[in-house]
């Protein structure tokens, strides 16, 4: 059992931390206001939001200003401040970027005719899309060949096989079918399905830890659930990642995330905005 003096001392320390936090938050609000002014300047001049050389100088200054033993903590704090500053600047820049629209005149996806690999995939396809005409295929490559030839609207492929195909071919996800292993419906064009609630990207990241943290922290800051982040390097010559998040097409935060990724990574491609269907749902994509 804690002594009264210990409890009182801990309470006093927590009150001191609370007062310090209040000061930090006030300074943070001031910093973000200045960052907004920086964004206005960059909008007028067409300057990039991220300037690595400037950020490196700020981090070096943070390390040198900390007492011994706290250098890494100081750098981590400033790195977070820089990240949040960039996110705010991208938000403001995006509002003024009339040439960038994510969901603009996207066609509606169709599921009138689908291909599926014989067996479990074909069975799942018939259950999820009972109104569709199903063409059996020998394997995933054959099913996708039917898509590329325009003979079917899409191909229902096991997720594990669909990911390398996304990396290798210009295909897009039109739906996800929830089963133990899971399936994707792949089509030839980026299309918008009714009740879409998930978005997927292919993004190329560098080997440095900061590149991976960019993606994880960005979606965490925007309060967007990250459903899947998978390295596709064994399937491609690039360091590609498959990224899946929970977001509706109207979600402005998802658009902000894609906008920032387009500016801070060497490659990013939206590969689908789609619903998750159950095998017994039978709602199709129309």
Coordinates of C-alpha atoms in Angstrom, one line a residue:
X1 CA 0.0 0.0 0.0
X2 CA 1.4 3.4 -1.0
X3 CA 2.2 5.9 1.7
X4 CA 0.3 9.2 1.8
X5 CA 3.4 11.2 1.0
X6 CA 4.2 9.1 -2.1
X7 CA 0.6 9.5 -3.5
X8 CA 0.7 13.2 -2.8
X9 CA 4.1 13.5 -4.5
X10 CA 2.9 11.6 -7.6
X11 CA -0.2 13.8 -7.8
X12 CA 2.0 16.9 -7.7
X13 CA 4.3 15.6 -10.5
X14 CA 1.2 14.8 -12.7
X15 CA -0.1 18.3 -12.1
X16 CA 3.3 19.7 -13.2
X17 CA 3.2 17.5 -16.3
X18 CA -0.3 18.7 -17.1
X19 CA 0.9 22.3 -16.9
X20 CA 3.8 21.5 -19.2
X21 CA 1.6 19.7 -21.6
X22 CA -0.7 22.8 -21.8
X23 CA 2.3 25.0 -22.7
X24 CA 3.5 22.5 -25.3
X25 CA 0.1 22.4 -26.9
X26 CA -0.1 26.2 -27.0
X27 CA 3.3 26.3 -28.7
X28 CA 2.3 23.5 -31.1
X29 CA -0.8 25.5 -32.1
X30 CA 1.5 28.5 -32.8
X31 CA 3.8 26.3 -34.8
X32 CA 1.0 24.9 -36.9
X33 CA -0.3 28.5 -37.6
X34 CA 3.2 29.4 -38.9
X35 CA 3.3 26.2 -41.0
X36 CA 0.0 27.3 -42.6
X37 CA 1.7 30.6 -43.6
X38 CA 4.6 28.6 -45.0
X39 CA 2.0 26.6 -47.1
X40 CA 0.6 29.9 -48.4
X41 CA 4.0 30.9 -49.6
X42 CA 4.7 27.6 -51.2
X43 CA 1.3 27.7 -53.0
X44 CA 2.2 31.1 -54.4
X45 CA 5.7 30.1 -55.5
X46 CA 5.0 26.5 -56.5
X47 CA 7.6 25.3 -54.0
X48 CA 7.6 21.7 -52.7
X49 CA 6.2 21.0 -49.3
X50 CA 9.0 18.8 -48.3
X51 CA 12.6 20.1 -48.3
X52 CA 14.9 17.3 -47.0
X53 CA 17.9 19.6 -46.6
X54 CA 15.9 22.0 -44.4
X55 CA 14.5 19.1 -42.3
X56 CA 18.0 17.7 -41.8
X57 CA 19.2 21.0 -40.5
X58 CA 16.2 21.3 -38.1
X59 CA 16.9 17.7 -36.8
X60 CA 20.6 18.5 -36.3
X61 CA 19.7 21.6 -34.3
X62 CA 17.3 19.6 -32.2
X63 CA 19.9 17.1 -31.3
X64 CA 22.5 19.7 -30.4
X65 CA 20.1 21.5 -28.1
X66 CA 19.2 18.5 -26.0
X67 CA 21.1 17.5 -22.8
X68 CA 23.2 14.4 -22.9
X69 CA 21.1 11.2 -23.1
X70 CA 18.1 12.9 -24.6
X71 CA 19.4 13.6 -28.1
X72 CA 17.4 10.8 -29.7
X73 CA 14.2 11.7 -27.9
X74 CA 14.6 15.4 -29.0
X75 CA 15.1 14.3 -32.6
X76 CA 12.1 12.0 -32.5
X77 CA 9.9 14.8 -31.1
X78 CA 11.0 17.2 -33.8
X79 CA 10.6 14.6 -36.5
X80 CA 7.0 14.2 -35.4
X81 CA 6.5 18.0 -35.5
X82 CA 7.9 18.1 -39.0
X83 CA 5.7 15.3 -40.2
X84 CA 2.5 16.9 -38.8
X85 CA 3.6 20.2 -40.3
X86 CA 3.9 18.6 -43.7
X87 CA 0.5 16.9 -43.4
X88 CA -1.1 20.3 -42.6
X89 CA 0.7 22.0 -45.5
X90 CA -0.4 19.3 -47.9
X91 CA -4.0 19.7 -46.7
X92 CA -3.9 23.4 -47.5
X93 CA -2.0 22.9 -50.8
X94 CA -4.5 20.3 -51.9
X95 CA -7.4 22.7 -51.3
X96 CA -5.9 25.1 -53.9
X97 CA -4.8 22.4 -56.4
X98 CA -7.6 22.5 -59.0
X99 CA -5.8 20.1 -61.3
X100 CA -6.0 17.2 -58.7
X101 CA -9.1 15.3 -58.2
X102 CA -9.1 11.7 -57.0
X103 CA -12.6 10.4 -57.8
X104 CA -13.4 12.3 -61.0
X105 CA -15.9 10.7 -63.4
X106 CA -14.9 7.2 -62.4
X107 CA -17.0 4.6 -64.3
X108 CA -19.2 2.3 -62.3
X109 CA -17.8 -1.2 -62.1
X110 CA -19.7 -4.0 -63.8
X111 CA -20.0 -7.7 -62.9
X112 CA -22.2 -9.0 -65.7
X113 CA -19.6 -11.6 -66.8
X114 CA -16.8 -12.9 -64.5
X115 CA -14.0 -15.4 -64.8
X116 CA -13.1 -17.6 -61.9
X117 CA -10.6 -20.4 -61.4
X118 CA -12.3 -23.8 -61.3
X119 CA -12.9 -25.0 -57.8
X120 CA -13.2 -22.9 -54.6
X121 CA -12.9 -19.6 -56.5
X122 CA -15.7 -20.6 -58.9
X123 CA -17.9 -21.6 -56.0
X124 CA -17.2 -18.3 -54.2
X125 CA -17.9 -16.3 -57.4
X126 CA -21.3 -18.0 -57.9
X127 CA -22.3 -17.3 -54.3
X128 CA -21.2 -13.7 -54.2
X129 CA -22.4 -12.9 -57.8
X130 CA -25.5 -15.1 -58.4
X131 CA -26.7 -12.8 -61.2
X132 CA -23.5 -12.9 -63.1
X133 CA -22.4 -15.2 -65.9
X134 CA -19.4 -17.2 -64.7
X135 CA -16.7 -18.4 -67.1
X136 CA -14.4 -21.1 -65.6
X137 CA -10.6 -20.7 -66.0
X138 CA -7.8 -23.1 -65.5
X139 CA -5.7 -20.8 -63.4
X140 CA -5.4 -17.1 -62.3
X141 CA -3.3 -16.2 -65.3
X142 CA -5.9 -17.6 -67.7
X143 CA -8.7 -15.7 -65.8
X144 CA -6.8 -12.4 -66.1
X145 CA -6.1 -13.1 -69.8
X146 CA -9.9 -13.1 -70.3
X147 CA -10.1 -9.8 -68.5
X148 CA -7.3 -8.2 -70.6
X149 CA -8.9 -9.5 -73.8
X150 CA -12.2 -7.9 -72.8
X151 CA -14.1 -11.2 -72.7
X152 CA -15.2 -10.7 -69.1
X153 CA -15.7 -7.7 -66.8
X154 CA -13.5 -9.1 -64.1
X155 CA -11.8 -12.2 -62.7
X156 CA -12.2 -13.5 -59.2
X157 CA -8.7 -14.4 -57.9
X158 CA -7.4 -15.6 -54.5
X159 CA -5.8 -12.6 -52.7
X160 CA -2.5 -14.3 -52.5
X161 CA -2.4 -14.7 -56.3
X162 CA -4.0 -11.4 -57.0
X163 CA -1.2 -9.3 -55.4
X164 CA 1.6 -10.3 -57.7
X165 CA -0.7 -9.8 -60.7
X166 CA -1.4 -6.3 -59.5
X167 CA 2.3 -5.6 -59.4
X168 CA 3.0 -7.1 -62.8
X169 CA -0.1 -6.0 -64.8
X170 CA -2.2 -2.9 -65.2
X171 CA -5.1 -4.4 -63.3
X172 CA -7.4 -2.9 -60.7
X173 CA -9.4 -4.3 -57.7
X174 CA -13.2 -4.0 -58.2
X175 CA -14.3 -5.9 -55.1
X176 CA -13.1 -8.0 -52.2
X177 CA -14.9 -11.2 -51.3
X178 CA -14.6 -12.2 -47.7
X179 CA -13.7 -15.9 -47.1
X180 CA -11.1 -17.7 -45.1
X181 CA -8.4 -16.9 -47.7
X182 CA -10.2 -14.1 -49.4
X183 CA -10.6 -13.1 -53.1
X184 CA -10.3 -10.0 -55.2
X185 CA -12.2 -9.2 -58.3
X186 CA -9.7 -7.8 -60.8
X187 CA -10.7 -5.6 -63.8
X188 CA -9.0 -3.6 -66.5
X189 CA -9.9 -0.2 -65.3
X190 CA -10.1 1.8 -62.1
X191 CA -13.9 1.8 -61.4
X192 CA -16.1 2.8 -58.5
X193 CA -18.4 0.2 -57.0
X194 CA -21.5 0.9 -55.0
X195 CA -20.9 0.9 -51.3
X196 CA -17.2 1.1 -51.7
X197 CA -15.5 1.2 -48.3
X198 CA -11.9 0.2 -48.9
X199 CA -9.1 1.6 -50.9
X200 CA -5.8 0.0 -52.0
X201 CA -2.6 1.4 -53.3
X202 CA 0.7 0.2 -54.7
X203 CA 3.5 2.3 -53.3
X204 CA 7.2 2.2 -53.8
X205 CA 9.3 2.8 -50.6
X206 CA 13.0 3.1 -50.0
X207 CA 14.9 0.8 -47.7
X208 CA 15.3 3.5 -45.0
X209 CA 13.1 3.1 -41.9
X210 CA 11.7 6.7 -42.4
X211 CA 10.1 5.6 -45.7
X212 CA 8.1 2.8 -44.1
X213 CA 7.2 5.0 -41.1
X214 CA 5.9 7.6 -43.5
X215 CA 3.0 5.3 -44.6
X216 CA 2.2 4.0 -41.1
X217 CA 2.3 7.3 -39.4
X218 CA 0.4 9.2 -42.1
X219 CA -2.6 6.9 -41.9
X220 CA -2.4 6.8 -38.1
X221 CA -2.3 10.6 -38.0
X222 CA -5.4 10.8 -40.2
X223 CA -7.2 8.2 -38.0
X224 CA -7.6 5.8 -40.9
X225 CA -7.5 2.1 -40.1
X226 CA -4.6 0.4 -42.0
X227 CA -6.0 -3.1 -42.9
X228 CA -3.0 -4.5 -44.8
X229 CA 0.6 -3.5 -45.6
X230 CA 2.4 -6.2 -47.5
X231 CA 5.8 -6.2 -49.2
X232 CA 5.5 -7.3 -52.8
X233 CA 9.3 -7.3 -53.5
X234 CA 9.4 -11.0 -54.2
X235 CA 6.9 -10.4 -57.0
X236 CA 8.5 -7.3 -58.6
X237 CA 11.8 -5.6 -59.4
X238 CA 10.8 -2.6 -57.3
X239 CA 10.4 -2.3 -53.5
X240 CA 6.6 -2.3 -53.8
X241 CA 4.1 -2.4 -51.0
X242 CA 0.5 -3.3 -51.2
X243 CA -1.5 -0.9 -48.9
X244 CA -5.1 -1.4 -48.0
X245 CA -7.1 1.1 -45.8
X246 CA -10.7 1.5 -44.7
X247 CA -12.1 4.6 -46.4
X248 CA -15.1 5.6 -48.5
X249 CA -14.5 7.5 -51.7
X250 CA -15.9 10.7 -50.2
X251 CA -13.4 10.5 -47.4
X252 CA -11.3 13.7 -47.8
X253 CA -8.6 12.3 -45.5
X254 CA -8.0 9.4 -47.9
X255 CA -7.6 11.8 -50.7
X256 CA -5.1 13.8 -48.6
X257 CA -3.1 10.7 -47.9
X258 CA -2.9 9.8 -51.6
X259 CA -1.9 13.3 -52.5
X260 CA 0.9 13.3 -49.9
X261 CA 2.1 9.9 -51.0
X262 CA 2.2 11.1 -54.6
X263 CA 4.5 13.9 -53.6
X264 CA 6.8 12.1 -51.1
X265 CA 7.3 8.7 -52.7
X266 CA 8.8 7.7 -56.1
X267 CA 5.7 5.8 -57.2
X268 CA 2.2 5.3 -55.9
X269 CA -0.9 3.9 -57.8
X270 CA -4.4 3.7 -56.6
X271 CA -5.5 0.2 -57.6
X272 CA -9.0 0.1 -56.3
X273 CA -11.9 1.6 -54.3
X274 CA -14.3 -1.2 -53.6
X275 CA -16.7 -2.9 -51.2
X276 CA -16.1 -6.1 -49.2
X277 CA -18.8 -8.7 -50.1
X278 CA -19.6 -12.0 -48.4
X279 CA -20.1 -15.2 -50.3
X280 CA -23.8 -15.2 -49.5
X281 CA -24.3 -11.5 -50.0
X282 CA -25.0 -11.7 -53.7
X283 CA -25.1 -8.0 -54.2
X284 CA -22.7 -7.7 -57.1
X285 CA -21.0 -4.5 -58.1
X286 CA -23.7 -2.5 -59.9

